[in-house]
Amino acid sequence: MPEDSIEHIDFEELNKKAISQPLVTHLYTADPSAHVFEGKIYIYPSHDVEAGIPFDDLGSHFAMEDYHVFSMETPESAVVDHGLALHVNDVPWAEKQMWAPDAASKDGKYYLYFPAKKADGIFQIGVAVSDSPAGPFTPEAEPIQNSYSIDPAVFVDDDGAAYLYFGGLWGGQLQSYRNNTFDAAHQEPVGDEPALGPRIARLTQDMLSFAEEVREIVLTDENGKVLTAGDNDRRFFEASWVHKYQGKYYLSYSTGDTHYICYAIGESPYGPFTYAGRILEPVVGWTSHHSICEFNGQWYLFYHDSSLSRGVTHLRSIKVTPLLHDEKGHIQTIHPYR
Ligand code: FUB
């Protein structure tokens, strides 16, 4: 939701209309990546803080330093804060801006994937390992080789293959990459030029590296035409997430400056994905970022908004609400405030 509309919001009224309330109120939390591990819901969010850094289009005011992991017995039960899971000071290669993370599990170990800026100002993605889904996590000494940009999301397919999706525009630096090579001179495409897609690479068996060259995902409209950069209501901006429903792959993502969470459907983890609609209408705050998780046969959308901070865009709170697929596999659009 655009910043300039926030001053007109009556937050008492808005909170009455909100379809869900913040899951965590003792910290600001955002970008919730939810998974069912060991029979419980574990949530891996960003930990928002007020660092007093002026706002800019690069998101410098999102100056997060650490992660906490949260768990819930069910989507209705109390949330447990498992405390500090990883701090930027413990990551040898990272300097600042611990943005949206995700986690995966394999053979009794847990892997936390996270973006951070290095001292040279470039984002890369790192991985940290734990014996518990709650952490604490021990980071690898170097970022994942050939990783770049932000918003890692892991999808583990039925055959055990794990894929890392990533990428985000503007502050996330994706516009500076072509063919996996950084050049600050590259700009975001415009108008009828093809939009940039999120990136994907299969992970190695040990979950610590890319097993292949990073590929760009193609998103098309229902006629097979690649979504264009000027199609701001539908083009990918950041916050990739993949879930599988009835044998199909659903890639969901944020459209950034138009503030929607949209989705597209494909036959393979690599796509191409065909645009299929909106999952979430704009929330209070500029960013929208989510995950989709099945628990006991019911699907849930984890998302965030800035209602608890009364509209401060970098002080967000995670929320959860049921998500419905209809009989054709389409996702029912969620309106966050009735
Ligand atoms: O939390 C920092 C950034 O804001 C995330 O990486 C983006 O997806 C947006 O939610």
Coordinates of C-alpha atoms and ligand atoms in Angstrom, one line a residue:
M1 CA 0.0 0.0 0.0
P2 CA 1.5 3.4 -1.0
E3 CA 3.1 5.3 1.9
D4 CA 1.1 8.5 1.2
S5 CA -2.3 6.7 1.8
I6 CA -1.2 5.6 5.3
E7 CA -1.8 9.0 7.0
H8 CA -5.5 8.7 6.2
I9 CA -5.9 5.3 7.9
D10 CA -8.0 5.0 11.0
F11 CA -6.1 2.1 12.6
E12 CA -8.7 1.3 15.2
E13 CA -11.2 0.7 12.4
L14 CA -8.7 -1.1 10.3
N15 CA -7.8 -3.5 13.0
K16 CA -11.5 -4.3 13.6
K17 CA -11.8 -5.1 9.9
A18 CA -8.5 -7.1 9.7
I19 CA -9.1 -10.8 8.9
S20 CA -6.3 -11.7 11.3
Q21 CA -4.2 -10.2 14.1
P22 CA -0.4 -10.2 14.5
L23 CA 1.0 -13.5 15.6
V24 CA 3.9 -11.8 17.4
T25 CA 3.6 -8.6 19.3
H26 CA 6.8 -8.4 21.4
L27 CA 9.0 -8.0 18.2
Y28 CA 8.3 -6.7 14.7
T29 CA 8.5 -9.6 12.3
A30 CA 8.0 -9.9 8.5
D31 CA 8.4 -12.1 5.4
P32 CA 7.2 -15.3 7.2
S33 CA 8.4 -18.5 5.7
A34 CA 6.3 -21.3 7.3
H35 CA 7.0 -25.1 7.2
V36 CA 5.7 -28.1 9.1
F37 CA 8.7 -29.7 10.8
E38 CA 8.4 -32.4 13.4
G39 CA 4.6 -32.1 13.4
K40 CA 4.6 -28.4 14.3
I41 CA 4.5 -25.2 12.3
Y42 CA 7.9 -23.4 12.3
I43 CA 8.0 -19.8 11.0
Y44 CA 11.2 -18.2 9.8
P45 CA 10.6 -14.4 9.5
S46 CA 12.7 -11.3 9.2
H47 CA 13.2 -9.5 12.5
D48 CA 12.3 -5.9 11.8
V49 CA 14.0 -3.1 13.8
E50 CA 14.1 0.7 13.9
A51 CA 17.7 1.6 13.1
G52 CA 17.0 5.2 12.4
I53 CA 18.2 4.9 8.8
P54 CA 16.4 7.3 6.3
F55 CA 14.0 5.8 3.8
D56 CA 15.1 5.3 0.3
D57 CA 14.1 3.2 -2.8
L58 CA 16.9 0.8 -2.0
G59 CA 15.3 -0.2 1.3
S60 CA 18.3 0.9 3.4
H61 CA 15.8 1.4 6.3
F62 CA 15.3 -2.3 6.4
A63 CA 18.4 -2.7 8.5
M64 CA 17.7 -6.1 10.2
E65 CA 20.5 -7.8 12.1
D66 CA 19.3 -11.2 13.2
Y67 CA 16.7 -13.9 13.0
H68 CA 14.3 -15.5 15.6
V69 CA 12.5 -18.7 14.8
F70 CA 8.9 -19.1 16.0
S71 CA 6.7 -22.3 16.3
M72 CA 3.0 -23.1 16.8
E73 CA 1.4 -26.4 17.6
T74 CA -1.5 -25.4 15.2
P75 CA -2.3 -22.2 13.3
E76 CA -4.7 -21.3 16.1
S77 CA -2.4 -21.9 19.1
A78 CA 0.1 -19.7 20.9
V79 CA 3.3 -18.7 19.2
V80 CA 6.6 -19.7 20.8
D81 CA 9.7 -17.5 20.3
H82 CA 12.8 -19.7 20.2
G83 CA 15.1 -16.8 20.7
L84 CA 18.1 -15.7 18.7
A85 CA 18.7 -18.2 15.8
L86 CA 21.4 -16.3 13.9
H87 CA 23.1 -12.9 14.2
V88 CA 24.8 -11.0 11.4
N89 CA 27.9 -10.6 13.6
D90 CA 28.3 -14.4 13.5
V91 CA 28.3 -14.6 9.7
P92 CA 31.9 -14.1 8.5
W93 CA 31.0 -12.8 5.0
A94 CA 27.9 -10.6 5.9
E95 CA 27.9 -7.0 6.9
K96 CA 24.2 -6.0 7.2
Q97 CA 20.6 -6.2 6.1
M98 CA 19.5 -9.7 7.1
W99 CA 16.4 -9.8 4.9
A100 CA 13.8 -12.5 4.2
P101 CA 15.0 -16.0 5.0
D102 CA 13.6 -19.5 4.5
A103 CA 14.4 -23.0 5.8
A104 CA 14.5 -26.6 4.7
S105 CA 15.1 -29.9 6.4
K106 CA 16.9 -33.0 5.2
D107 CA 18.1 -36.2 7.0
G108 CA 17.5 -34.7 10.5
K109 CA 19.4 -31.4 9.8
Y110 CA 17.9 -28.0 9.3
Y111 CA 19.1 -25.4 6.8
L112 CA 18.4 -21.6 7.1
Y113 CA 18.9 -19.7 3.8
F114 CA 19.3 -15.9 4.2
P115 CA 20.3 -12.9 2.2
A116 CA 22.7 -10.3 3.5
K117 CA 24.8 -7.5 2.1
K118 CA 28.6 -8.0 2.1
A119 CA 31.0 -5.1 2.8
D120 CA 31.1 -4.3 -0.9
G121 CA 27.3 -3.5 -0.8
I122 CA 26.3 -6.6 -2.9
F123 CA 23.7 -9.0 -1.6
Q124 CA 24.4 -12.7 -1.6
I125 CA 22.6 -15.7 -0.1
G126 CA 24.1 -17.7 2.7
V127 CA 23.2 -21.0 4.5
A128 CA 23.4 -21.9 8.1
V129 CA 22.9 -25.4 9.7
S130 CA 21.3 -26.7 12.9
D131 CA 20.2 -30.0 14.4
S132 CA 16.9 -28.4 15.5
P133 CA 14.3 -26.5 13.4
A134 CA 14.4 -23.8 16.1
G135 CA 18.2 -23.2 15.7
P136 CA 20.5 -21.8 16.7
F137 CA 22.1 -22.1 13.2
T138 CA 25.8 -22.2 12.4
P139 CA 26.6 -20.3 9.2
E140 CA 28.9 -21.5 6.4
A141 CA 32.0 -19.4 6.1
E142 CA 31.2 -18.1 2.6
P143 CA 27.9 -17.3 0.8
I144 CA 26.5 -19.8 -1.6
Q145 CA 28.7 -19.6 -4.7
N146 CA 27.0 -18.0 -7.7
S147 CA 24.1 -16.8 -5.5
Y148 CA 22.9 -13.2 -5.7
S149 CA 20.1 -10.8 -4.9
I150 CA 17.6 -11.6 -2.1
D151 CA 14.5 -13.6 -0.9
P152 CA 15.6 -17.2 -1.0
A153 CA 12.8 -19.7 -0.9
V154 CA 13.4 -23.5 -0.8
F155 CA 11.0 -26.0 -2.4
V156 CA 11.6 -29.7 -1.8
D157 CA 9.9 -31.8 -4.4
D158 CA 8.3 -35.2 -3.9
D159 CA 11.4 -36.9 -5.2
G160 CA 13.6 -35.1 -2.6
A161 CA 15.2 -32.7 -5.1
A162 CA 15.5 -29.3 -3.4
Y163 CA 15.4 -26.0 -5.4
L164 CA 16.3 -22.5 -4.3
Y165 CA 14.3 -19.7 -5.8
F166 CA 15.5 -16.2 -5.3
G167 CA 15.6 -12.6 -6.6
G168 CA 14.1 -9.2 -5.9
L169 CA 14.1 -5.9 -7.8
W170 CA 15.3 -2.4 -6.7
G171 CA 17.0 -2.8 -3.3
G172 CA 17.2 -6.5 -4.0
Q173 CA 19.6 -5.7 -6.9
L174 CA 18.1 -8.2 -9.4
Q175 CA 17.9 -5.5 -12.1
S176 CA 21.7 -5.4 -12.1
Y177 CA 22.1 -9.0 -13.3
R178 CA 22.0 -10.4 -16.8
N179 CA 23.1 -14.0 -17.5
N180 CA 24.0 -14.3 -13.8
T181 CA 26.6 -11.5 -14.1
F182 CA 26.4 -8.2 -12.1
D183 CA 26.8 -4.9 -13.8
A184 CA 25.5 -1.8 -11.9
A185 CA 24.9 -0.2 -15.3
H186 CA 22.0 -2.6 -16.0
Q187 CA 18.6 -1.1 -15.3
E188 CA 15.2 -2.7 -14.7
P189 CA 13.6 -3.3 -18.1
V190 CA 10.7 -1.0 -19.1
G191 CA 7.4 -1.0 -21.0
D192 CA 7.0 -3.8 -23.5
E193 CA 10.4 -5.3 -22.7
P194 CA 10.2 -8.8 -21.0
A195 CA 10.1 -8.5 -17.2
L196 CA 12.9 -10.0 -15.2
G197 CA 12.0 -13.4 -13.7
P198 CA 12.9 -14.9 -10.4
R199 CA 15.9 -17.2 -10.4
I200 CA 16.2 -20.9 -9.6
A201 CA 19.0 -23.4 -9.0
R202 CA 18.7 -27.0 -7.7
L203 CA 20.6 -27.6 -4.5
T204 CA 23.3 -30.2 -4.0
Q205 CA 22.6 -33.3 -1.9
D206 CA 24.2 -31.6 1.1
M207 CA 21.9 -28.6 0.7
L208 CA 24.9 -26.2 0.9
S209 CA 25.6 -25.3 -2.8
F210 CA 24.0 -24.9 -6.2
A211 CA 24.1 -28.2 -8.2
E212 CA 23.7 -26.3 -11.5
E213 CA 23.9 -23.0 -13.2
V214 CA 21.3 -20.5 -12.0
R215 CA 18.4 -20.2 -14.5
E216 CA 15.8 -17.4 -15.0
I217 CA 12.2 -18.4 -14.7
V218 CA 9.8 -17.3 -17.4
L219 CA 6.4 -16.0 -16.4
T220 CA 3.7 -15.7 -19.1
D221 CA 0.1 -14.6 -19.5
E222 CA -2.7 -17.1 -20.3
N223 CA -1.7 -16.8 -24.0
G224 CA 1.9 -17.8 -23.5
K225 CA 3.2 -14.2 -23.9
V226 CA 6.0 -13.3 -21.6
L227 CA 4.9 -10.8 -18.9
T228 CA 6.3 -7.4 -19.7
A229 CA 8.2 -5.0 -17.4
G230 CA 5.4 -2.4 -17.8
D231 CA 2.8 -4.9 -16.5
N232 CA 3.3 -3.8 -12.9
D233 CA 0.1 -5.5 -11.7
R234 CA 1.4 -8.9 -12.7
R235 CA 5.1 -8.9 -13.2
F236 CA 7.5 -10.5 -10.6
F237 CA 9.1 -8.1 -8.2
E238 CA 10.3 -10.2 -5.1
A239 CA 9.2 -12.8 -2.5
S240 CA 9.1 -16.0 -4.6
W241 CA 7.4 -19.0 -3.0
V242 CA 6.6 -22.4 -4.5
H243 CA 4.1 -24.9 -3.3
K244 CA 2.7 -28.0 -5.1
Y245 CA -1.0 -28.6 -5.4
Q246 CA -2.6 -31.6 -7.2
G247 CA 0.7 -32.3 -9.1
K248 CA 1.1 -28.7 -10.3
Y249 CA 3.7 -26.1 -9.2
Y250 CA 2.4 -22.8 -7.9
L251 CA 4.9 -19.9 -8.0
S252 CA 3.6 -17.0 -5.9
Y253 CA 5.4 -13.6 -5.6
S254 CA 5.0 -10.0 -4.8
T255 CA 4.5 -7.4 -7.5
G256 CA 6.3 -4.8 -5.3
D257 CA 5.2 -1.3 -6.4
T258 CA 1.6 -2.5 -7.0
H259 CA 1.6 -4.3 -3.7
Y260 CA -0.1 -7.6 -4.7
I261 CA 0.7 -11.2 -4.0
C262 CA 0.1 -13.0 -7.3
Y263 CA 0.6 -16.6 -8.5
A264 CA 1.3 -18.5 -11.6
I265 CA 1.1 -22.2 -12.3
G266 CA 3.6 -24.5 -14.1
E267 CA 4.2 -28.2 -14.8
S268 CA 7.8 -28.2 -13.6
P269 CA 9.7 -26.5 -10.7
Y270 CA 11.6 -24.6 -13.5
G271 CA 8.4 -23.3 -15.1
P272 CA 7.4 -21.7 -17.4
F273 CA 4.6 -20.5 -15.1
T274 CA 1.4 -19.1 -16.4
Y275 CA -0.1 -16.1 -14.5
A276 CA -3.3 -17.3 -12.7
G277 CA -4.4 -14.4 -10.4
R278 CA -4.1 -12.6 -7.1
I279 CA -3.7 -14.3 -3.8
L280 CA -3.6 -11.2 -1.5
E281 CA -4.8 -7.7 -2.0
P282 CA -2.5 -4.8 -0.7
V283 CA -1.7 -4.7 3.0
V284 CA -0.8 -1.7 5.2
G285 CA 2.9 -1.0 4.5
W286 CA 4.8 -0.9 1.2
T287 CA 6.0 -4.5 1.1
S288 CA 4.0 -7.7 0.8
H289 CA 5.7 -11.0 1.4
H290 CA 4.2 -14.4 2.2
S291 CA 4.4 -18.2 2.3
I292 CA 1.9 -20.9 1.7
C293 CA 1.9 -24.0 4.0
E294 CA -0.4 -27.0 4.4
F295 CA -1.2 -28.2 7.9
N296 CA -3.5 -31.1 8.6
G297 CA -5.0 -31.0 5.1
Q298 CA -5.8 -27.2 5.3
W299 CA -3.7 -24.6 3.4
Y300 CA -2.6 -21.3 5.1
L301 CA -1.3 -18.0 3.9
F302 CA 1.4 -16.5 6.2
Y303 CA 1.8 -12.8 5.4
H304 CA 2.6 -9.5 7.1
D305 CA 1.4 -6.0 7.4
S306 CA 2.3 -2.8 9.3
S307 CA -0.9 -2.4 11.2
L308 CA 0.8 -3.0 14.7
S309 CA 3.3 -0.1 14.0
R310 CA 0.4 2.0 12.7
G311 CA 1.8 2.0 9.2
V312 CA 5.6 2.2 9.6
T313 CA 6.6 0.3 6.5
H314 CA 9.7 -1.4 7.9
L315 CA 8.1 -2.4 11.2
R316 CA 5.9 -5.2 10.2
S317 CA 4.0 -8.1 11.9
I318 CA 3.4 -11.6 10.7
K319 CA -0.1 -13.0 10.3
V320 CA -1.8 -16.2 9.1
T321 CA -5.2 -16.8 7.4
P322 CA -6.7 -19.9 5.7
L323 CA -6.1 -20.1 1.9
L324 CA -8.5 -21.9 -0.4
H325 CA -7.9 -23.6 -3.7
D326 CA -11.2 -24.1 -5.6
E327 CA -12.2 -27.2 -7.6
K328 CA -10.2 -25.9 -10.6
G329 CA -7.1 -25.3 -8.5
H330 CA -7.5 -21.5 -8.5
I331 CA -6.7 -19.7 -5.3
Q332 CA -9.4 -17.6 -3.8
T333 CA -8.2 -13.9 -3.5
I334 CA -7.8 -12.8 0.1
H335 CA -8.8 -9.3 1.2
P336 CA -6.8 -8.6 4.3
Y337 CA -9.3 -6.0 5.7
R338 CA -13.0 -7.0 5.2
Ligands
FUB1 O1 12.2 -7.6 4.6 C1 13.1 -7.0 3.7 C2 12.5 -7.1 2.3 O2 11.2 -6.5 2.3 C3 12.3 -8.5 1.8 O3 13.4 -9.2 1.5 C4 11.4 -8.2 0.7 O4 10.7 -9.4 0.2 C5 10.4 -7.3 1.4 O5 9.4 -7.9 2.2

